[in-house]
Every structure is written in C-alpha cells, then in structure tokens.
Amino acid sequence: AASDSNMIRATLFPGDGIGPEIAESVKQVFKVADVPIEWEEHFVGTEIDPRTQSFLTWESLESVRQNKVGLKGPMATPIGKGHRSLNLTLRKELNLYANVRPCYSLPGYKTKYDDVDLITIRENTEGEYSGLEHQVVRGVVESLKIITRQASLRVAEYAFHYAKTHGRERVSAIHKANIMQKTDGLFLKCCREVAEKYPEITYEEVVIDNCCMMLVKNPALFDVLVMPNLYGDIISDLCAGGIALAEAVHGSAPDIAGKNLANPTALLLSAVTMLRHLDLHDKADKIQDAVLKTIAEGKYRTGDLGGKSTTTDFTKAICDHI
Amino acid sequence: AASDSNMIRATLFPGDGIGPEIAESVKQVFKVADVPIEWEEHFVGTEIDPRTQSFLTWESLESVRQNKVGLKGPMATPIGKGHRSLNLTLRKELNLYANVRPCYSLPGYKTKYDDVDLITIRENTEGEYSGLEHQVVRGVVESLKIITRQASLRVAEYAFHYAKTHGRERVSAIHKANIMQKTDGLFLKCCREVAEKYPEITYEEVVIDNCCMMLVKNPALFDVLVMPNLYGDIISDLCAGGIALAEAVHGSAPDIAGKNLANPTALLLSAVTMLRHLDLHDKADKIQDAVLKTIAEGKYRTGDLGGKSTTTDFTKAICDHI
Ligand SMILES: CC(C)[C@H](C(=O)O)[C@@H](O)C(=O)O
Ligand SMILES: CC(C)[C@H](C(=O)O)[C@@H](O)C(=O)O
C-alpha cells in the first residue's frame, strides 16, 4: 500500500498458533475504528536467520527498529538447540527492557477476583535470563543470575514514571533479597534510589513468596509491581490465571489454533496500549470500550469465558459497538 | 523429666513471633491425646553461636540429630550480615533435602478453591539458595544457581516414593528449562530417570509460570509437585494463599505475636505429619480429626478464618473433641 503521510507505520507480528486469527481480529477492529495505522506484517521465518541466530528474520527486526512501534502476537519457543528463543531475541535485539503487563478484572465478567487493577513491570534483559550456564564438573551445573545497576535503575525509573503519569499511588518492588542479598539486594538499592525522586509515590518491598500468597488472597492490595526478570515471568502468569486476563501473557495455544475459537481480547488490549503509547487516546478509548462492553453484555463470548462464540463473531460484535 | 522408655524424644523449636503460642497449643493437644512424645524444647539463641554461625545453638542441632525427629515453629530470618539464616542453617546442617508441604482444602471452611489436595516437594539444599554471590565489577553482581545430579535424583526419588506410598497418581516436575536449559534441564533429566522406575505413577513436566497460572485457575489439576528450591518457595506460598492453609509455610507474624490470636492449625497439622513419620497413625488420625472437626463446625475459629476465638479457646475446642 502506498504510504499515506497521515498514517503511522507499525510492525505487526501475528506470531504462531492462534496468533494469525487474533491478529486478524485486531486488524478488522482497527479498520472499523478508523485508526490511522498502516501495518507492516512480519511472520516468524521457517529457517534460522544467521543474522539473528533465530527464526526471526533480520528484516522483521529492522521493521520494528524503524517504525519504533509494533504489536506482537504469541510466539511459541521451540525447544531445541542451535537457535535463540524468539521472545528472548526480540527483547534483546530491540532492548525491550521493561515488560509491562496490566492485569485487571473485566467489568461484567465474574471471576474469583474482582476489583483487580494492577500492573506488573518486569525487567526484561538480564537476571536469570542471562543465558550464562555451564557444567562445573560432571553432575554439577550452574547458571548465573546477573543484576546490574544500570538495568535496575532503568526499570525502576520506568516503573515510577509509569506510576506518576498513570495516576497510580504505589510501587512495590518484588525480591528475594533475604536469600540473594547481593543480586536482589542491588535491585532493591536501585529501586530505593529512584523512589526518593518520587516522594508522591508510596514505595514498599515485598518478598516474592509472600507476594504470591497475597496476590492469591487479595490481589486488590497491589498497584504497580516492579521486579527482576524471572519473578516477573512468574507473577504476570499468576495474575493472568486468577483474573480474567493480562495482556499478551498467553501463549500460542496450538490446541485450538486455526479453529476460530481463540479469544482476541488480550491482543486487542495490547493494541489499545500501543495506541496510548502513540497518544491516540480517542481511538484507544473507543476500542477498549467496545471490547469491554461486548464482554460485559455477555451475548458474544469465546469458550474460555464460558461462551460459544467464534473469534469472528466476537470480533464482529466489537466492531458493531464501535 | 525422667525419660520413660516408652516415650519417644522429639525436639521442639517453638520459634519466634507467634511460635511459642502455637507450640503451646501443640503440647496441650498432644497431652490430651496421650501421645507418647517427650519434647526437648530448644529456643533460638540471642547471640550468634560460633559453631553454627547463626542464632541457632549447637545444642539444639545436636538434639535433632540425636532424636532424628523434631517439630519446628516459624523462625524469622533477621536481615543483616555476619550470620546465616536460621531456616537455611537448619536445612543445611541437618541435610533436610526435601521440604514437603501438603496443601488441602479444609472441609467445611469455604475458600475460593475446593477439592484441593496437593503436595509440594521442594529441593531444599541447593539451587538459588547456594549462597554463592559476588560483585563482578562495580554495578554488576551475580548469584549462582547450582543444580547437581545427586541432589536432584535424591529429591525426585523422594517424590516418587512419596507418591507411591501415599496412594498418589501423578508427579509433576516444575521447571523453567526453556530458559535455564542446563540447570533446570539437569533437574528434569534426573526426574525422568526416576520416573522410569515408577511406571505406575504418571509423570509430567510443567513450566513454572504456566504452573502458577494453572494453580490459581484450578489447583485440583495437581497431585504431587517436585521442584528446585526457589520454585518450591514460591509455589508453596502461592498454594498457602489460595487454599485454607499449607503446613508450616507461614511466618512468625510479629504483628499478632503474644496476643493469643494466632491460628495453631498449620503447626498442629505439621505435628500430625511428624506422628505419621513415627508410625503413630492412630494418634495422628485422632488429632487431625479433632482439628478438622473444630474448624468445620465453625463455632471456634481464629481471626484469620473469619472467627473471633483466641488461640487458647480454639485449642480447648480441639482438646474437647479428642
Ligand atoms: C516463552 C518464554 C521464554 C517467556 C518468558 O519466560 O519470558 C514467556 O513465559 C513470557 O512470560 O513471555
Ligand atoms: C524465610 C526464608 C529463608 C524461607 C525460604 O525462602 O525458604 C521461607 O520463605 C520458607 O519458604 O521457608
């Protein structure tokens, strides 16, 4: 398509499994809502690209680098050697250092938990994901968890800035510094330093195991959570399990792929976040309202929410609301 | 007390915070149930014992080593340097390599989850708890996660043997081997080896983040879970939050200590497990029944379960049921 100067170019990774179906849903909704975005679609390659050492093509990474904004569907990480995980490659190559996953109750859809509205902000470039592992002697292996002052300050700054600009009141740093005094200790030290610059935001520290217990008992206790990589992986999934959904946390669900059964809500709300990032707040509101209304009405819901609708029916209902 | 030859000597660590109150409750219940146990009580010291490098006295460790059985209340780990964590010292010195935490719904006490009956078995001597950490350069620290074939086989063997001897059907190994291919990879390899010796037990592998999501959605999916140290720490607390209680997972609750408000159930059920370990099954059944009945009736419940009873009232109600 010829580039219209009023259009914003954004990269779209439909991903695999249910990815293409839910990406289709996003494209339709964006069209109906007249969102001035021109997608540059990139699929995961079928062979390893030597320039990225993974199934992600160099061109697809270049596309995000150039457009500076993109939307990503689920990507299964094939287990095996000789290539890097897709998600990890993306994070590293694009330096996506803060993984932000909002998590809230969907109005009108009853779950075990109501009134949840929290944001997990996960450091996404180091920690237990360093990739540094080796065998010390036969039968003894070790992996390195790396925490740096630079990356910790950066994600802490992100969290506090996010809290301040989004009307949030509290930032909780999640850690296990009673055991990992040096690594998690440094992470906390950096959070404290940043906290001092934001006296209007309450700062607290919660041990990871205790945090999980509290999240299951009463997730409404939390507001913004910031944490090292692995804890973020665990906690964002924990939240996604209990509450209706957390954005873009789900996988590629190969079991229902291609069957028109997938729920595109998470990707749609990710897309809404993307619109807010682009300051297209009116479009973001419009789409978010339509999604939430459709779910609240309950007439069209996909199987995971107890309904019988197909992906296309559900998408159509959202489009009708716009 | 003069040692009666029919009595079994067991070490009791009341611990701190609410520890002494709930330990008192256990002692009373044991007396009423005529349990042939003679307690050797050991408190946490007020100074560092150079022989243990912690606030645990050498004598207390010797006591458990000699008696080979003991019951431990909560112990807060004071944050600071120059001494080792109490829990870690106990685990290391006594080589407590498998931390077994049952987790089940209490009949008659409604929570968000019913029909939960799972056991977490946590490797308890290595992994992220190695204590090996250092600064690489200014602003860059690392901690080592150590996984050994020996400790992994040992805890896997424990889990499968436990499953087999307790009428359990399934063992799930929890891991993050898609990221920590070498360390968690070795852990899984060992679990698989042991699984082959137990063809009657179903074996599966679940990624830690996915496991947390499933636990929050539907904990009844799980039976026996075996995992490296940190994941066990997180998952056992997660379970304790959602379900009525998991044994001995709670902390020392300094906020309600000394107020006669603590719920002794977790320590009592730990004590029941200890009795089973000693093959005192009739006593174990008697006490367990009395505890569960008291809670199910609902007349005497402590504050954490929505009641107004004191620790002593609740204990008395249990004693009356025996
Ligand atoms: C697929 C996997 C590498 C990834 C992670 O561990 O970060 C996923 O669990 C996630 O949370 O995005
Ligand atoms: C207090 C702490 C050292 C301990 C641990 O992390 O193992 C506790 O959380 C536990 O689960 O027993």
XYZ file of C-alpha atoms and ligand atoms in Angstrom:
668
model
C 0.000 0.000 0.000
C 1.301 3.452 -0.861
C 2.268 5.300 2.284
C -0.196 7.983 3.278
C 1.593 10.753 5.148
C -1.057 10.817 7.880
C -0.649 7.141 8.534
C 1.611 5.747 11.228
C 3.563 2.673 10.242
C 3.658 -0.078 12.826
C 5.067 -3.581 12.691
C 2.725 -6.458 13.301
C 3.972 -9.886 14.341
C 0.918 -12.110 14.164
C 3.029 -14.875 15.750
C 2.069 -18.508 15.582
C -0.671 -20.818 16.859
C -3.783 -18.704 17.381
C -1.692 -15.595 16.582
C -2.840 -15.033 12.982
C -6.515 -15.336 13.937
C -6.389 -12.843 16.756
C -4.165 -10.512 14.733
C -6.848 -10.592 12.043
C -9.327 -9.530 14.670
C -7.148 -6.560 15.643
C -6.779 -5.519 12.017
C -10.540 -5.567 11.496
C -11.286 -3.633 14.647
C -8.662 -1.021 13.763
C -10.180 -0.609 10.323
C -13.697 -0.113 11.669
C -12.413 2.350 14.266
C -10.566 4.277 11.542
C -7.226 4.034 13.299
C -4.556 5.756 11.230
C -2.159 2.831 11.338
C -0.602 1.047 8.443
C 0.607 -2.388 9.431
C 3.838 -3.882 8.253
C 3.268 -7.573 8.774
C 6.144 -9.899 9.561
C 5.864 -13.604 10.142
C 8.287 -15.805 12.009
C 10.599 -17.433 9.479
C 10.824 -21.141 8.788
C 14.609 -21.270 8.922
C 17.195 -19.774 11.212
C 18.324 -16.373 10.020
C 22.093 -16.296 10.638
C 21.957 -12.566 11.320
C 19.589 -13.002 14.285
C 20.525 -16.602 15.164
C 16.838 -17.302 15.464
C 13.731 -17.885 13.378
C 13.063 -14.152 13.454
C 14.168 -12.512 10.261
C 16.531 -9.599 10.240
C 14.001 -7.664 8.165
C 11.325 -8.039 10.813
C 13.628 -6.630 13.488
C 14.637 -3.806 11.177
C 10.985 -3.034 10.656
C 10.366 -2.524 14.392
C 13.591 -0.566 14.752
C 12.476 1.781 12.044
C 8.806 2.079 12.976
C 9.634 2.205 16.694
C 6.309 0.657 17.486
C 4.814 -2.740 16.964
C 2.312 -5.290 18.134
C 3.268 -8.871 18.802
C 1.107 -11.958 18.947
C 2.135 -15.120 20.799
C 5.258 -16.939 19.642
C 5.957 -20.451 20.790
C 9.576 -21.014 21.742
C 10.580 -24.255 20.059
C 12.681 -26.292 22.477
C 15.969 -27.349 20.991
C 19.447 -26.088 20.413
C 21.233 -24.016 17.863
C 18.864 -21.087 17.886
C 17.685 -18.457 20.293
C 14.187 -18.195 21.707
C 12.019 -15.875 19.633
C 10.787 -13.848 22.582
C 14.277 -13.509 24.002
C 15.743 -12.490 20.661
C 13.123 -9.787 20.284
C 13.718 -8.493 23.789
C 17.464 -8.448 23.425
C 17.750 -7.123 19.897
C 15.208 -4.384 20.472
C 16.350 -3.730 24.021
C 12.836 -4.091 25.372
C 13.936 -3.621 28.927
C 10.567 -3.142 30.607
C 7.842 -5.703 30.087
C 4.611 -4.053 31.175
C 1.638 -6.276 31.805
C -1.531 -4.702 33.087
C -3.906 -7.016 34.786
C -7.457 -6.063 35.639
C -10.884 -7.522 36.222
C -13.180 -7.301 33.248
C -16.386 -5.487 34.180
C -19.361 -7.801 33.983
C -17.304 -10.954 33.789
C -17.222 -12.597 37.183
C -14.069 -14.370 38.299
C -12.730 -15.413 41.668
C -11.320 -11.909 41.992
C -12.938 -8.528 41.488
C -11.568 -5.017 41.677
C -8.175 -6.032 40.457
C -6.224 -3.356 38.675
C -2.528 -3.855 38.828
C 0.468 -3.505 36.544
C 3.474 -5.790 36.589
C 6.664 -4.228 35.281
C 9.330 -6.806 34.670
C 12.993 -6.188 33.956
C 13.409 -7.993 30.697
C 17.057 -8.133 29.672
C 19.068 -9.822 32.426
C 18.613 -11.675 35.727
C 18.032 -15.405 35.420
C 17.627 -14.950 31.661
C 21.301 -14.140 31.124
C 21.799 -17.316 29.149
C 25.037 -17.955 31.055
C 25.204 -21.568 32.169
C 27.856 -24.235 32.319
C 28.800 -27.596 33.712
C 31.253 -27.230 36.591
C 32.084 -30.919 36.896
C 30.083 -33.948 35.798
C 26.727 -33.830 37.503
C 27.105 -30.239 38.683
C 25.782 -27.364 36.597
C 25.332 -23.720 37.370
C 23.507 -20.803 35.851
C 24.264 -17.176 36.512
C 21.765 -14.589 37.533
C 23.115 -11.176 36.619
C 21.808 -7.972 38.117
C 23.272 -4.648 37.061
C 22.854 -1.225 38.495
C 22.168 0.193 35.061
C 19.323 -2.125 34.128
C 17.817 -1.985 37.624
C 17.785 1.809 37.723
C 16.317 1.902 34.236
C 13.392 -0.380 35.014
C 12.799 1.245 38.410
C 12.722 4.653 36.730
C 10.263 3.257 34.200
C 8.007 1.933 36.964
C 7.919 5.141 38.971
C 7.462 7.279 35.900
C 4.659 4.975 34.803
C 3.031 5.228 38.217
C 3.250 9.006 38.233
C 1.924 9.510 34.715
C -0.872 6.976 35.111
C -2.340 8.204 38.368
C -1.009 5.271 40.368
C -0.150 5.572 44.033
C 2.140 2.769 44.992
C 5.116 0.859 43.634
C 6.029 -2.484 45.200
C 9.464 -3.930 44.476
C 9.352 -7.728 44.491
C 12.503 -9.579 45.555
C 14.149 -12.390 47.476
C 16.935 -10.327 48.991
C 16.824 -12.330 52.206
C 18.424 -15.124 50.176
C 20.023 -13.378 47.219
C 21.393 -10.493 49.231
C 23.786 -9.263 46.561
C 21.748 -9.586 43.364
C 18.274 -8.800 44.624
C 19.911 -6.517 47.171
C 21.312 -4.375 44.353
C 17.934 -4.372 42.628
C 16.288 -3.044 45.803
C 19.004 -0.477 46.343
C 18.320 0.932 42.873
C 14.563 0.972 43.472
C 15.094 2.874 46.712
C 17.257 5.444 44.970
C 14.607 6.075 42.360
C 11.829 6.057 44.965
C 13.445 9.057 46.632
C 12.891 11.098 43.497
C 9.171 10.317 43.614
C 8.064 11.284 47.115
C 4.409 11.339 45.990
C 4.500 7.607 45.210
C 4.435 5.168 48.116
C 7.246 2.642 47.905
C 7.319 -0.796 49.525
C 9.290 -4.024 49.247
C 7.659 -7.440 49.229
C 9.355 -10.835 49.233
C 8.364 -12.892 46.185
C 6.840 -15.832 48.059
C 4.819 -13.565 50.286
C 3.774 -11.531 47.244
C 2.377 -14.653 45.561
C 0.413 -15.526 48.664
C -1.009 -12.020 48.901
C -1.845 -11.957 45.183
C -3.899 -15.104 45.536
C -5.586 -13.945 48.719
C -6.270 -10.374 47.762
C -4.790 -9.011 44.543
C -6.505 -5.669 45.138
C -3.712 -4.952 47.630
C -1.342 -4.172 44.774
C -0.957 -1.283 42.374
C 2.322 -1.193 40.394
C 4.812 -4.048 40.867
C 8.394 -3.880 39.632
C 10.753 -6.845 39.692
C 13.641 -8.795 38.196
C 13.053 -10.927 35.125
C 12.065 -14.368 36.456
C 9.796 -13.089 39.209
C 8.015 -11.043 36.560
C 7.578 -14.104 34.416
C 6.012 -15.986 37.304
C 3.906 -13.199 38.747
C 2.448 -11.996 35.477
C 1.272 -15.518 34.705
C -0.088 -15.966 38.187
C -2.138 -12.808 37.706
C -3.312 -13.922 34.295
C -4.624 -17.117 35.807
C -6.702 -15.576 38.511
C -8.032 -12.551 36.820
C -9.856 -12.515 33.533
C -6.769 -11.757 31.577
C -3.493 -9.967 31.433
C -2.359 -8.556 28.222
C -0.289 -10.596 25.825
C 0.743 -13.032 28.511
C -0.888 -16.030 26.923
C 0.823 -18.474 24.629
C 0.083 -19.651 21.150
C -2.468 -22.324 22.211
C -1.649 -24.780 19.435
C -4.539 -26.997 20.531
C -7.177 -24.518 19.379
C -5.204 -22.823 16.608
C -6.950 -22.476 13.270
C -10.338 -23.357 14.737
C -11.785 -19.859 15.037
C -12.076 -20.350 18.803
C -9.379 -18.034 20.157
C -10.196 -15.015 22.295
C -8.533 -11.923 20.774
C -9.138 -9.739 23.865
C -5.556 -9.824 25.173
C -4.092 -8.829 21.836
C -6.773 -6.168 21.342
C -5.985 -4.641 24.710
C -2.286 -4.819 23.844
C -3.167 -2.922 20.718
C -5.000 -0.372 22.866
C -1.831 0.079 24.924
C 0.053 0.620 21.708
C -2.423 3.323 20.675
C -1.981 5.076 24.012
C 1.765 4.964 23.527
C 1.137 6.772 20.234
C -1.103 9.274 22.031
C -4.107 8.124 20.029
C -6.217 8.156 23.158
C -9.603 8.666 21.497
C -9.110 5.591 19.322
C -7.802 3.671 22.304
C -10.849 4.581 24.397
C -13.225 3.703 21.596
C -11.763 0.247 21.077
C -11.316 -0.503 24.755
C -14.938 0.481 25.470
C -16.191 -1.696 22.661
C -14.220 -4.702 23.880
C -15.291 -4.321 27.492
C -18.932 -3.704 26.538
C -19.032 -6.791 24.362
C -17.695 -8.930 27.199
C -19.909 -7.299 29.828
C -23.065 -7.851 27.761
C -22.149 -11.498 27.615
C -24.016 -12.243 24.410
C -20.843 -12.939 22.497
C -18.102 -14.611 24.422
C -15.486 -17.121 23.369
C -15.190 -20.516 25.011
C -12.516 -19.529 27.536
C -15.007 -17.069 29.051
C -17.764 -19.648 29.125
C -19.437 -18.614 25.850
C -19.915 -20.261 22.497
C -18.889 -17.535 20.061
C -16.260 -17.890 17.388
C -13.377 -15.445 17.077
C -15.074 -13.834 14.081
C -18.484 -13.457 15.806
C -16.866 -11.899 18.833
C -14.830 -9.572 16.625
C -17.919 -8.593 14.692
C -19.746 -7.753 17.925
C -16.879 -5.474 18.904
C -16.906 -3.794 15.511
C -20.653 -3.237 15.843
C -20.047 -1.432 19.122
C -17.611 0.964 17.533
C 11.523 -35.093 83.115
C 12.905 -38.572 83.681
C 12.943 -40.486 80.434
C 10.262 -43.128 80.202
C 11.410 -45.970 77.944
C 8.102 -45.987 76.073
C 8.403 -42.337 75.288
C 9.831 -41.020 72.046
C 12.056 -37.991 72.398
C 11.491 -35.266 69.837
C 12.983 -31.815 69.531
C 10.638 -28.858 69.567
C 11.630 -25.478 68.178
C 8.813 -23.163 69.192
C 10.457 -20.476 67.023
C 9.669 -16.819 67.419
C 6.752 -14.439 66.923
C 3.559 -16.455 67.324
C 5.704 -19.613 67.557
C 5.604 -20.117 71.333
C 1.810 -19.718 71.465
C 1.075 -22.229 68.741
C 3.733 -24.608 70.094
C 1.917 -24.431 73.434
C -1.236 -25.444 71.609
C 0.505 -28.485 70.120
C 1.863 -29.509 73.510
C -1.606 -29.348 75.075
C -3.275 -31.279 72.289
C -0.569 -33.964 72.431
C -1.053 -34.312 76.169
C -4.827 -34.699 75.884
C -4.400 -37.218 73.059
C -1.910 -39.182 75.170
C 0.804 -39.045 72.539
C 3.929 -40.838 73.792
C 6.248 -37.992 72.964
C 8.610 -36.240 75.267
C 9.581 -32.833 73.947
C 13.068 -31.446 74.134
C 12.475 -27.747 73.747
C 15.064 -25.512 72.149
C 14.730 -21.811 71.630
C 16.573 -19.687 69.128
C 19.544 -18.118 70.865
C 20.053 -14.417 71.448
C 23.652 -14.422 70.240
C 25.441 -15.988 67.317
C 26.782 -19.420 68.192
C 30.214 -19.603 66.536
C 29.795 -23.337 65.982
C 26.710 -22.824 63.791
C 27.445 -19.263 62.635
C 23.840 -18.467 63.396
C 21.482 -17.784 66.250
C 20.715 -21.493 66.407
C 22.634 -23.139 69.191
C 24.831 -26.117 68.562
C 22.929 -27.985 71.293
C 19.626 -27.537 69.504
C 21.038 -29.004 66.302
C 22.587 -31.858 68.262
C 19.215 -32.537 69.805
C 17.541 -33.030 66.413
C 20.483 -35.068 65.166
C 20.130 -37.393 68.116
C 16.336 -37.588 68.254
C 16.074 -37.740 64.472
C 12.693 -36.105 64.641
C 11.511 -32.661 65.506
C 8.849 -30.045 65.068
C 9.669 -26.507 64.110
C 7.638 -23.360 64.538
C 8.180 -20.236 62.465
C 11.543 -18.515 62.662
C 12.013 -15.030 61.329
C 15.233 -14.571 59.416
C 16.746 -11.352 60.696
C 18.121 -9.373 57.773
C 21.716 -8.389 58.247
C 25.179 -9.737 57.847
C 27.581 -11.919 59.752
C 25.190 -14.755 60.451
C 23.320 -17.360 58.496
C 19.561 -17.538 58.143
C 18.000 -19.790 60.780
C 15.924 -21.783 58.322
C 18.839 -22.221 55.976
C 21.178 -23.269 58.765
C 18.701 -25.901 59.908
C 18.238 -27.217 56.385
C 21.921 -27.349 55.667
C 23.166 -28.680 58.983
C 20.503 -31.347 59.180
C 20.580 -32.055 55.453
C 16.842 -31.583 55.157
C 16.873 -32.090 51.439
C 13.156 -32.489 50.790
C 10.734 -29.873 52.037
C 7.292 -31.444 51.939
C 4.308 -29.147 52.158
C 0.854 -30.636 51.828
C -1.853 -28.262 50.864
C -5.511 -29.125 51.056
C -8.935 -27.585 51.435
C -10.304 -27.707 54.954
C -13.679 -29.438 54.994
C -16.426 -27.033 55.993
C -14.323 -23.947 55.557
C -15.163 -22.320 52.267
C -12.427 -20.648 50.289
C -12.060 -19.657 46.677
C -10.876 -23.191 45.999
C -12.352 -26.527 46.954
C -11.174 -30.073 46.429
C -7.560 -29.131 46.613
C -5.248 -31.850 47.783
C -1.723 -31.453 46.597
C 1.783 -31.877 47.938
C 4.707 -29.669 47.042
C 8.098 -31.313 47.409
C 10.873 -28.797 47.225
C 14.593 -29.498 46.882
C 15.962 -27.707 49.867
C 19.751 -27.666 49.818
C 20.919 -26.012 46.607
C 19.593 -24.156 43.548
C 19.205 -20.417 44.003
C 19.893 -20.864 47.716
C 23.556 -21.762 47.194
C 24.674 -18.616 48.945
C 27.249 -18.049 46.196
C 27.166 -14.442 45.088
C 29.725 -11.838 44.181
C 30.314 -8.496 42.559
C 31.842 -8.914 39.107
C 32.633 -5.252 38.577
C 31.098 -2.166 40.166
C 27.384 -2.207 39.493
C 27.335 -5.797 38.257
C 26.583 -8.643 40.648
C 25.859 -12.272 40.044
C 24.478 -15.147 42.026
C 24.938 -18.796 41.179
C 22.178 -21.309 40.924
C 23.656 -24.759 41.436
C 21.898 -27.933 40.374
C 23.532 -31.281 40.988
C 22.662 -34.690 39.746
C 22.927 -36.108 43.235
C 20.508 -33.715 44.933
C 18.092 -33.813 42.003
C 17.945 -37.612 41.934
C 17.524 -37.668 45.707
C 14.550 -35.313 45.771
C 12.987 -36.934 42.689
C 13.314 -40.338 44.350
C 11.700 -38.894 47.463
C 8.788 -37.501 45.439
C 8.058 -40.712 43.550
C 8.441 -42.838 46.650
C 6.112 -40.479 48.480
C 3.578 -40.672 45.653
C 3.716 -44.448 45.597
C 3.413 -44.945 49.346
C 0.662 -42.332 49.733
C -1.682 -43.530 47.028
C -0.898 -40.622 44.737
C -1.117 -40.944 40.985
C 0.862 -38.186 39.406
C 4.143 -36.350 39.848
C 4.648 -33.025 38.071
C 8.175 -31.650 37.788
C 8.147 -27.844 37.791
C 10.901 -26.070 35.875
C 11.995 -23.279 33.555
C 14.194 -25.409 31.318
C 13.221 -23.403 28.245
C 15.381 -20.659 29.737
C 17.715 -22.447 32.139
C 18.405 -25.345 29.821
C 21.422 -26.652 31.715
C 20.391 -26.305 35.348
C 16.684 -27.000 35.131
C 17.490 -29.307 32.236
C 19.576 -31.494 34.558
C 16.821 -31.426 37.167
C 14.312 -32.692 34.592
C 16.718 -35.332 33.319
C 17.013 -36.730 36.844
C 13.241 -36.675 37.344
C 12.789 -38.579 34.088
C 15.303 -41.206 35.148
C 13.485 -41.783 38.415
C 10.090 -41.699 36.690
C 11.104 -44.729 34.660
C 11.420 -46.755 37.822
C 7.826 -45.896 38.760
C 5.745 -46.820 35.717
C 2.566 -46.805 37.835
C 2.957 -43.067 38.530
C 2.122 -40.630 35.752
C 4.936 -38.164 35.158
C 4.621 -34.730 33.572
C 6.664 -31.541 33.270
C 5.175 -28.086 33.726
C 6.875 -24.724 33.223
C 6.839 -22.667 36.434
C 4.917 -19.681 35.056
C 2.294 -21.897 33.492
C 2.103 -23.911 36.711
C 1.306 -20.765 38.712
C -1.427 -19.831 36.290
C -2.940 -23.304 36.484
C -2.693 -23.352 40.277
C -4.689 -20.153 40.504
C -7.234 -21.268 37.936
C -7.697 -24.824 39.065
C -5.397 -26.239 41.738
C -7.274 -29.532 41.653
C -5.325 -30.303 38.482
C -2.264 -31.164 40.556
C -1.274 -34.056 42.763
C 2.433 -34.236 43.739
C 4.745 -31.438 42.570
C 8.523 -31.694 42.740
C 10.829 -28.780 42.004
C 14.072 -26.903 42.606
C 14.429 -24.772 45.710
C 13.182 -21.301 44.702
C 10.205 -22.511 42.709
C 9.201 -24.530 45.759
C 9.449 -21.469 47.923
C 7.170 -19.538 45.597
C 4.680 -22.275 44.817
C 4.178 -23.446 48.364
C 3.338 -19.909 49.418
C 1.068 -19.405 46.447
C -0.834 -22.520 47.493
C -0.976 -21.398 51.091
C -2.584 -18.158 49.986
C -5.364 -19.598 47.942
C -6.210 -22.609 49.919
C -7.043 -22.638 53.583
C -3.545 -23.473 54.627
C -0.411 -25.340 53.848
C 1.522 -26.730 56.671
C 4.204 -24.718 58.370
C 4.542 -22.356 55.469
C 3.560 -19.284 57.403
C 5.917 -16.896 59.071
C 6.220 -15.661 62.603
C 3.572 -12.920 62.270
C 5.192 -10.474 64.682
C 2.172 -8.163 64.399
C -0.112 -10.544 66.285
C 2.537 -12.284 68.409
C 1.786 -12.551 72.107
C -1.859 -11.575 71.655
C -3.421 -15.028 71.818
C -4.750 -14.561 68.291
C -2.617 -16.969 66.262
C -4.072 -19.976 64.491
C -2.144 -23.107 65.514
C -3.648 -25.297 62.765
C -0.595 -25.335 60.485
C 1.736 -26.349 63.295
C -0.765 -28.921 64.569
C -1.004 -30.492 61.134
C 2.784 -30.423 60.898
C 2.791 -32.275 64.187
C 0.342 -34.785 62.693
C 2.776 -35.349 59.827
C 5.505 -35.927 62.379
C 3.335 -38.541 64.099
C 2.783 -40.326 60.800
C 6.504 -40.313 60.211
C 6.802 -42.090 63.566
C 4.074 -44.539 62.518
C 1.787 -43.284 65.280
C -1.130 -43.275 62.877
C -3.935 -43.672 65.442
C -2.759 -40.598 67.339
C -2.290 -38.744 64.087
C -5.820 -39.561 62.949
C -7.293 -38.598 66.288
C -5.646 -35.179 66.328
C -6.243 -34.473 62.674
C -9.941 -35.345 63.016
C -10.295 -33.119 66.041
C -8.672 -30.171 64.267
C -10.734 -30.547 61.108
C -13.958 -31.035 63.071
C -13.358 -27.937 65.142
C -12.832 -25.862 62.013
C -15.744 -27.444 60.131
C -18.172 -26.771 62.998
C -17.163 -23.164 62.813
C -18.009 -22.337 66.395
C -14.407 -21.733 67.340
C -12.281 -20.157 64.685
C -9.406 -17.730 64.926
C -9.474 -14.358 63.215
C -7.657 -15.445 60.057
C -10.554 -17.831 59.347
C -13.147 -15.166 59.991
C -13.846 -16.128 63.625
C -13.327 -14.441 66.975
C -11.696 -17.176 69.051
C -8.414 -16.883 70.849
C -5.634 -19.414 70.376
C -6.468 -20.941 73.752
C -10.239 -21.229 73.066
C -9.590 -22.859 69.737
C -7.072 -25.244 71.322
C -9.522 -26.116 74.073
C -12.199 -26.907 71.482
C -9.792 -29.284 69.771
C -8.891 -30.927 73.073
C -12.607 -31.367 73.816
C -13.010 -33.215 70.519
C -10.266 -35.690 71.393
C 8.249 -18.231 26.385
C 9.145 -17.724 27.481
C 10.574 -17.604 27.011
C 8.636 -16.390 28.041
C 9.465 -15.982 29.238
O 9.846 -16.819 30.079
O 9.742 -14.783 29.386
C 7.164 -16.387 28.470
O 6.950 -17.256 29.526
C 6.756 -14.986 28.839
O 6.391 -14.755 30.007
O 6.796 -14.117 27.970
C 12.486 -17.379 55.426
C 13.018 -17.921 54.114
C 14.506 -18.080 54.158
C 12.333 -19.235 53.726
C 12.782 -19.670 52.339
O 12.922 -18.850 51.434
O 12.973 -20.870 52.134
C 10.806 -19.208 53.744
O 10.305 -18.330 52.784
C 10.264 -20.591 53.504
O 9.574 -20.821 52.499
O 10.532 -21.480 54.338
